[in-house]
mmCIF file of C-alpha atoms in Angstrom:
data_model
loop_
_atom_site.group_PDB
_atom_site.id
_atom_site.type_symbol
_atom_site.label_atom_id
_atom_site.label_comp_id
_atom_site.label_asym_id
_atom_site.label_seq_id
_atom_site.Cartn_x
_atom_site.Cartn_y
_atom_site.Cartn_z
ATOM 1 C CA MET A 1 0.000 0.000 0.000
ATOM 2 C CA SER A 2 1.347 3.430 -0.858
ATOM 3 C CA ALA A 3 2.244 5.836 1.904
ATOM 4 C CA GLU A 4 -0.419 8.242 0.624
ATOM 5 C CA SER A 5 -3.143 5.587 0.833
ATOM 6 C CA THR A 6 -2.079 4.574 4.323
ATOM 7 C CA GLU A 7 -1.922 8.196 5.421
ATOM 8 C CA HIS A 8 -5.388 8.841 3.933
ATOM 9 C CA ALA A 9 -6.811 5.759 5.607
ATOM 10 C CA LEU A 10 -5.367 6.787 8.968
ATOM 11 C CA SER A 11 -6.623 10.364 8.635
ATOM 12 C CA GLU A 12 -10.193 9.075 8.421
ATOM 13 C CA ASP A 13 -9.788 6.869 11.460
ATOM 14 C CA VAL A 14 -8.668 9.286 14.159
ATOM 15 C CA VAL A 15 -10.561 8.954 17.398
ATOM 16 C CA GLU A 16 -10.858 11.891 19.736
ATOM 17 C CA ASP A 17 -11.076 11.149 23.449
ATOM 18 C CA ARG A 18 -11.414 13.857 26.098
ATOM 19 C CA ASP A 19 -10.185 13.400 29.624
ATOM 20 C CA GLU A 20 -11.910 14.833 32.727
ATOM 21 C CA SER A 21 -10.399 18.297 32.172
ATOM 22 C CA GLY A 22 -11.795 18.392 28.629
ATOM 23 C CA THR A 23 -8.377 18.097 26.989
ATOM 24 C CA ALA A 24 -8.548 16.215 23.724
ATOM 25 C CA ASP A 25 -6.430 13.105 23.352
ATOM 26 C CA ILE A 26 -6.311 12.411 19.640
ATOM 27 C CA SER A 27 -4.779 9.097 18.652
ATOM 28 C CA PRO A 28 -4.864 7.189 15.404
ATOM 29 C CA VAL A 29 -7.026 4.124 15.901
ATOM 30 C CA LYS A 30 -7.975 1.978 12.933
ATOM 31 C CA SER A 31 -11.631 1.179 12.850
ATOM 32 C CA SER A 32 -12.712 -2.316 11.961
ATOM 33 C CA ALA A 33 -14.215 -1.077 8.674
ATOM 34 C CA ALA A 34 -10.989 0.606 7.552
ATOM 35 C CA SER A 35 -9.007 -2.406 8.670
ATOM 36 C CA ARG A 36 -11.309 -4.681 6.684
ATOM 37 C CA LEU A 37 -10.936 -2.527 3.574
ATOM 38 C CA GLU A 38 -7.145 -2.534 3.906
ATOM 39 C CA GLU A 39 -7.178 -6.328 4.261
ATOM 40 C CA GLU A 40 -9.456 -6.544 1.219
ATOM 41 C CA GLY A 41 -6.982 -4.410 -0.748
ATOM 42 C CA ASP A 42 -4.033 -6.558 0.271
ATOM 43 C CA ILE A 43 -5.815 -9.783 -0.699
ATOM 44 C CA ALA A 44 -6.896 -8.294 -4.034
ATOM 45 C CA ALA A 45 -3.392 -6.999 -4.750
ATOM 46 C CA ASP A 46 -1.843 -10.411 -3.997
ATOM 47 C CA TYR A 47 -4.372 -12.105 -6.278
ATOM 48 C CA LEU A 48 -3.804 -9.645 -9.108
ATOM 49 C CA GLU A 49 -0.023 -9.757 -8.719
ATOM 50 C CA GLU A 50 -0.139 -13.527 -9.075
ATOM 51 C CA LEU A 51 -2.292 -13.224 -12.208
ATOM 52 C CA LEU A 52 0.110 -10.672 -13.714
ATOM 53 C CA ASP A 53 3.039 -12.993 -12.980
ATOM 54 C CA ILE A 54 1.297 -15.963 -14.609
ATOM 55 C CA ALA A 55 0.452 -13.865 -17.685
ATOM 56 C CA ASP A 56 3.969 -12.347 -17.704
ATOM 57 C CA ILE A 57 2.546 -8.814 -17.774
ATOM 58 C CA ASP A 58 4.331 -5.896 -16.120
ATOM 59 C CA GLY A 59 2.332 -3.500 -14.001
ATOM 60 C CA ASP A 60 2.379 -1.731 -10.664
ATOM 61 C CA ILE A 61 -0.519 -2.194 -8.267
ATOM 62 C CA ASP A 62 -1.760 0.747 -6.205
ATOM 63 C CA ILE A 63 -4.301 0.408 -3.397
ATOM 64 C CA GLU A 64 -6.423 3.260 -2.114
ATOM 65 C CA VAL A 65 -9.246 3.256 0.413
ATOM 66 C CA ARG A 66 -11.761 6.083 0.044
ATOM 67 C CA ASN A 67 -15.484 6.614 0.525
ATOM 68 C CA GLY A 68 -15.901 3.192 2.144
ATOM 69 C CA ARG A 69 -14.462 1.347 -0.862
ATOM 70 C CA THR A 70 -11.196 -0.194 -1.909
ATOM 71 C CA TYR A 71 -9.813 1.053 -5.227
ATOM 72 C CA ILE A 72 -7.145 -1.034 -6.954
ATOM 73 C CA SER A 73 -5.244 0.387 -9.916
ATOM 74 C CA ILE A 74 -2.854 -1.475 -12.167
ATOM 75 C CA VAL A 75 -0.609 0.892 -14.103
ATOM 76 C CA ALA A 76 2.479 0.618 -16.272
ATOM 77 C CA GLU A 77 5.072 3.305 -16.905
ATOM 78 C CA GLU A 78 5.210 2.411 -20.578
ATOM 79 C CA GLU A 79 2.344 1.453 -22.882
ATOM 80 C CA THR A 80 2.026 -2.282 -22.297
ATOM 81 C CA GLU A 81 -0.021 -4.338 -24.717
ATOM 82 C CA GLY A 82 -0.576 -6.950 -22.024
ATOM 83 C CA LEU A 83 -2.320 -4.483 -19.733
ATOM 84 C CA GLU A 84 -4.535 -3.257 -22.558
ATOM 85 C CA SER A 85 -5.653 -6.842 -23.146
ATOM 86 C CA LEU A 86 -6.784 -6.928 -19.496
ATOM 87 C CA VAL A 87 -9.185 -4.064 -20.252
ATOM 88 C CA GLY A 88 -10.645 -5.621 -23.386
ATOM 89 C CA GLU A 89 -13.223 -4.178 -25.732
ATOM 90 C CA ASP A 90 -15.517 -1.750 -23.896
ATOM 91 C CA GLY A 91 -13.968 -2.833 -20.569
ATOM 92 C CA GLU A 92 -15.478 -6.333 -20.725
ATOM 93 C CA VAL A 93 -12.296 -8.091 -19.589
ATOM 94 C CA LEU A 94 -11.769 -5.481 -16.860
ATOM 95 C CA GLU A 95 -15.294 -6.121 -15.531
ATOM 96 C CA ALA A 96 -14.674 -9.886 -15.493
ATOM 97 C CA LEU A 97 -11.299 -9.444 -13.789
ATOM 98 C CA GLN A 98 -12.906 -7.196 -11.177
ATOM 99 C CA GLU A 99 -15.513 -9.882 -10.445
ATOM 100 C CA LEU A 100 -12.817 -12.581 -10.172
ATOM 101 C CA THR A 101 -10.876 -10.347 -7.781
ATOM 102 C CA ARG A 102 -14.004 -9.795 -5.685
ATOM 103 C CA LEU A 103 -14.486 -13.585 -5.578
ATOM 104 C CA ALA A 104 -10.888 -14.033 -4.407
ATOM 105 C CA VAL A 105 -11.565 -11.550 -1.585
ATOM 106 C CA LEU A 106 -14.848 -13.305 -0.736
ATOM 107 C CA SER A 107 -13.067 -16.651 -0.621
ATOM 108 C CA ALA A 108 -10.402 -15.319 1.754
ATOM 109 C CA THR A 109 -12.591 -13.173 4.015
ATOM 110 C CA GLU A 110 -16.080 -14.691 3.689
ATOM 111 C CA SER A 111 -17.272 -11.128 3.137
ATOM 112 C CA ARG A 112 -18.556 -9.593 -0.112
ATOM 113 C CA SER A 113 -16.391 -6.881 -1.583
ATOM 114 C CA ARG A 114 -17.331 -3.698 -3.438
ATOM 115 C CA LEU A 115 -13.796 -3.062 -4.621
ATOM 116 C CA VAL A 116 -13.236 -1.199 -7.869
ATOM 117 C CA LEU A 117 -10.482 -2.261 -10.247
ATOM 118 C CA ASP A 118 -8.960 0.069 -12.816
ATOM 119 C CA ILE A 119 -6.277 -0.633 -15.403
ATOM 120 C CA ASN A 120 -4.201 2.142 -16.994
ATOM 121 C CA GLY A 121 -6.811 4.768 -16.110
ATOM 122 C CA TYR A 122 -9.554 3.173 -18.228
ATOM 123 C CA ARG A 123 -12.295 3.871 -15.661
ATOM 124 C CA GLN A 124 -11.251 7.498 -15.238
ATOM 125 C CA GLU A 125 -11.343 8.028 -18.991
ATOM 126 C CA ARG A 126 -14.659 6.182 -19.226
ATOM 127 C CA THR A 127 -16.122 8.354 -16.440
ATOM 128 C CA GLY A 128 -15.510 11.439 -18.578
ATOM 129 C CA HIS A 129 -17.247 9.727 -21.495
ATOM 130 C CA LEU A 130 -20.199 8.729 -19.279
ATOM 131 C CA GLN A 131 -20.523 12.324 -18.020
ATOM 132 C CA LYS A 132 -20.806 13.443 -21.660
ATOM 133 C CA ILE A 133 -23.467 10.778 -22.360
ATOM 134 C CA ALA A 134 -25.458 12.001 -19.333
ATOM 135 C CA GLU A 135 -25.155 15.651 -20.429
ATOM 136 C CA ASP A 136 -26.254 14.839 -23.998
ATOM 137 C CA ALA A 137 -29.244 12.812 -22.754
ATOM 138 C CA ALA A 138 -30.226 15.592 -20.342
ATOM 139 C CA ALA A 139 -30.016 18.192 -23.117
ATOM 140 C CA SER A 140 -32.229 16.035 -25.343
ATOM 141 C CA VAL A 141 -34.819 15.525 -22.598
ATOM 142 C CA LYS A 142 -34.893 19.259 -21.823
ATOM 143 C CA GLU A 143 -35.254 20.100 -25.510
ATOM 144 C CA THR A 144 -37.887 17.514 -26.499
ATOM 145 C CA GLY A 145 -39.511 16.637 -23.180
ATOM 146 C CA LYS A 146 -39.276 12.966 -24.193
ATOM 147 C CA PRO A 147 -37.428 10.288 -22.185
ATOM 148 C CA VAL A 148 -34.094 9.063 -23.567
ATOM 149 C CA ALA A 149 -33.010 5.419 -23.258
ATOM 150 C CA LEU A 150 -29.251 4.878 -23.088
ATOM 151 C CA GLU A 151 -27.201 1.872 -24.191
ATOM 152 C CA PRO A 152 -26.787 -0.989 -21.674
ATOM 153 C CA MET A 153 -23.920 -0.582 -19.210
ATOM 154 C CA SER A 154 -22.489 -2.110 -16.055
ATOM 155 C CA ALA A 155 -23.857 -1.305 -12.599
ATOM 156 C CA TYR A 156 -20.781 0.795 -11.816
ATOM 157 C CA GLU A 157 -21.234 2.841 -15.000
ATOM 158 C CA ARG A 158 -24.982 3.226 -14.394
ATOM 159 C CA LYS A 159 -24.203 4.657 -10.946
ATOM 160 C CA ILE A 160 -21.940 7.284 -12.517
ATOM 161 C CA VAL A 161 -24.656 8.235 -15.035
ATOM 162 C CA HIS A 162 -27.414 8.304 -12.374
ATOM 163 C CA ASP A 163 -25.302 10.696 -10.277
ATOM 164 C CA ALA A 164 -24.525 12.918 -13.287
ATOM 165 C CA VAL A 165 -28.184 13.065 -14.343
ATOM 166 C CA ALA A 166 -29.263 13.944 -10.789
ATOM 167 C CA ASP A 167 -26.651 16.740 -10.706
ATOM 168 C CA LEU A 168 -28.221 18.084 -13.916
ATOM 169 C CA GLY A 169 -31.643 18.222 -12.216
ATOM 170 C CA LEU A 170 -33.283 15.345 -14.085
ATOM 171 C CA VAL A 171 -34.458 11.852 -13.185
ATOM 172 C CA SER A 172 -32.970 8.551 -14.289
ATOM 173 C CA GLU A 173 -34.112 4.992 -13.797
ATOM 174 C CA SER A 174 -32.540 1.638 -14.604
ATOM 175 C CA GLU A 175 -34.640 -0.716 -16.721
ATOM 176 C CA GLY A 176 -34.155 -4.158 -18.212
ATOM 177 C CA GLU A 177 -32.404 -7.284 -17.025
ATOM 178 C CA GLY A 178 -28.867 -8.702 -17.130
ATOM 179 C CA ASN A 179 -26.668 -7.454 -19.964
ATOM 180 C CA GLY A 180 -29.584 -5.421 -21.320
ATOM 181 C CA ARG A 181 -29.947 -3.275 -18.186
ATOM 182 C CA HIS A 182 -29.887 0.380 -19.199
ATOM 183 C CA ILE A 183 -30.831 3.848 -18.010
ATOM 184 C CA VAL A 184 -33.815 5.922 -19.087
ATOM 185 C CA VAL A 185 -33.444 9.667 -18.472
ATOM 186 C CA SER A 186 -36.596 11.766 -18.072
ATOM 187 C CA ALA A 187 -37.785 15.119 -16.772
ATOM 188 C CA ASP A 188 -39.910 13.661 -13.953
#
């Protein structure tokens, strides 16, 4: 775990205790939730490192705990074709790898994980694209007054779009099942 991630995790887990005189005694105490997320990150990183070794792909693994979630990033200093293959077309391989990593954490901890895996900044880039999709849909709804159905996307991506649509003052709802689950944006 990077020093920054550890420092961030500790900063969220400071407990203030006041003695009889009212003087604050502030000491870093890891909560069980933060500790669990750090353990989840370590297990995920070990699993992913082993997979990278088996596939003979170079990449550095960064772990960050924020907003009650573990974020794992695999990055390479140079453009590595092997890492790009782990993203796949439209992030399909990345989604599958994230699910396998969550299963590895579940197997080790007997607790479901909500960790998010990113490779070479794909999710960050995709978030910008999803913001644009939400803005375009919102503009269309405001102009025509008619609901707009978006293409199917993963639960993680739908969450990003739902948040963006809400920030734009409109309503969004997920419809459909399985791989066909998509968002419909409307004015009400």
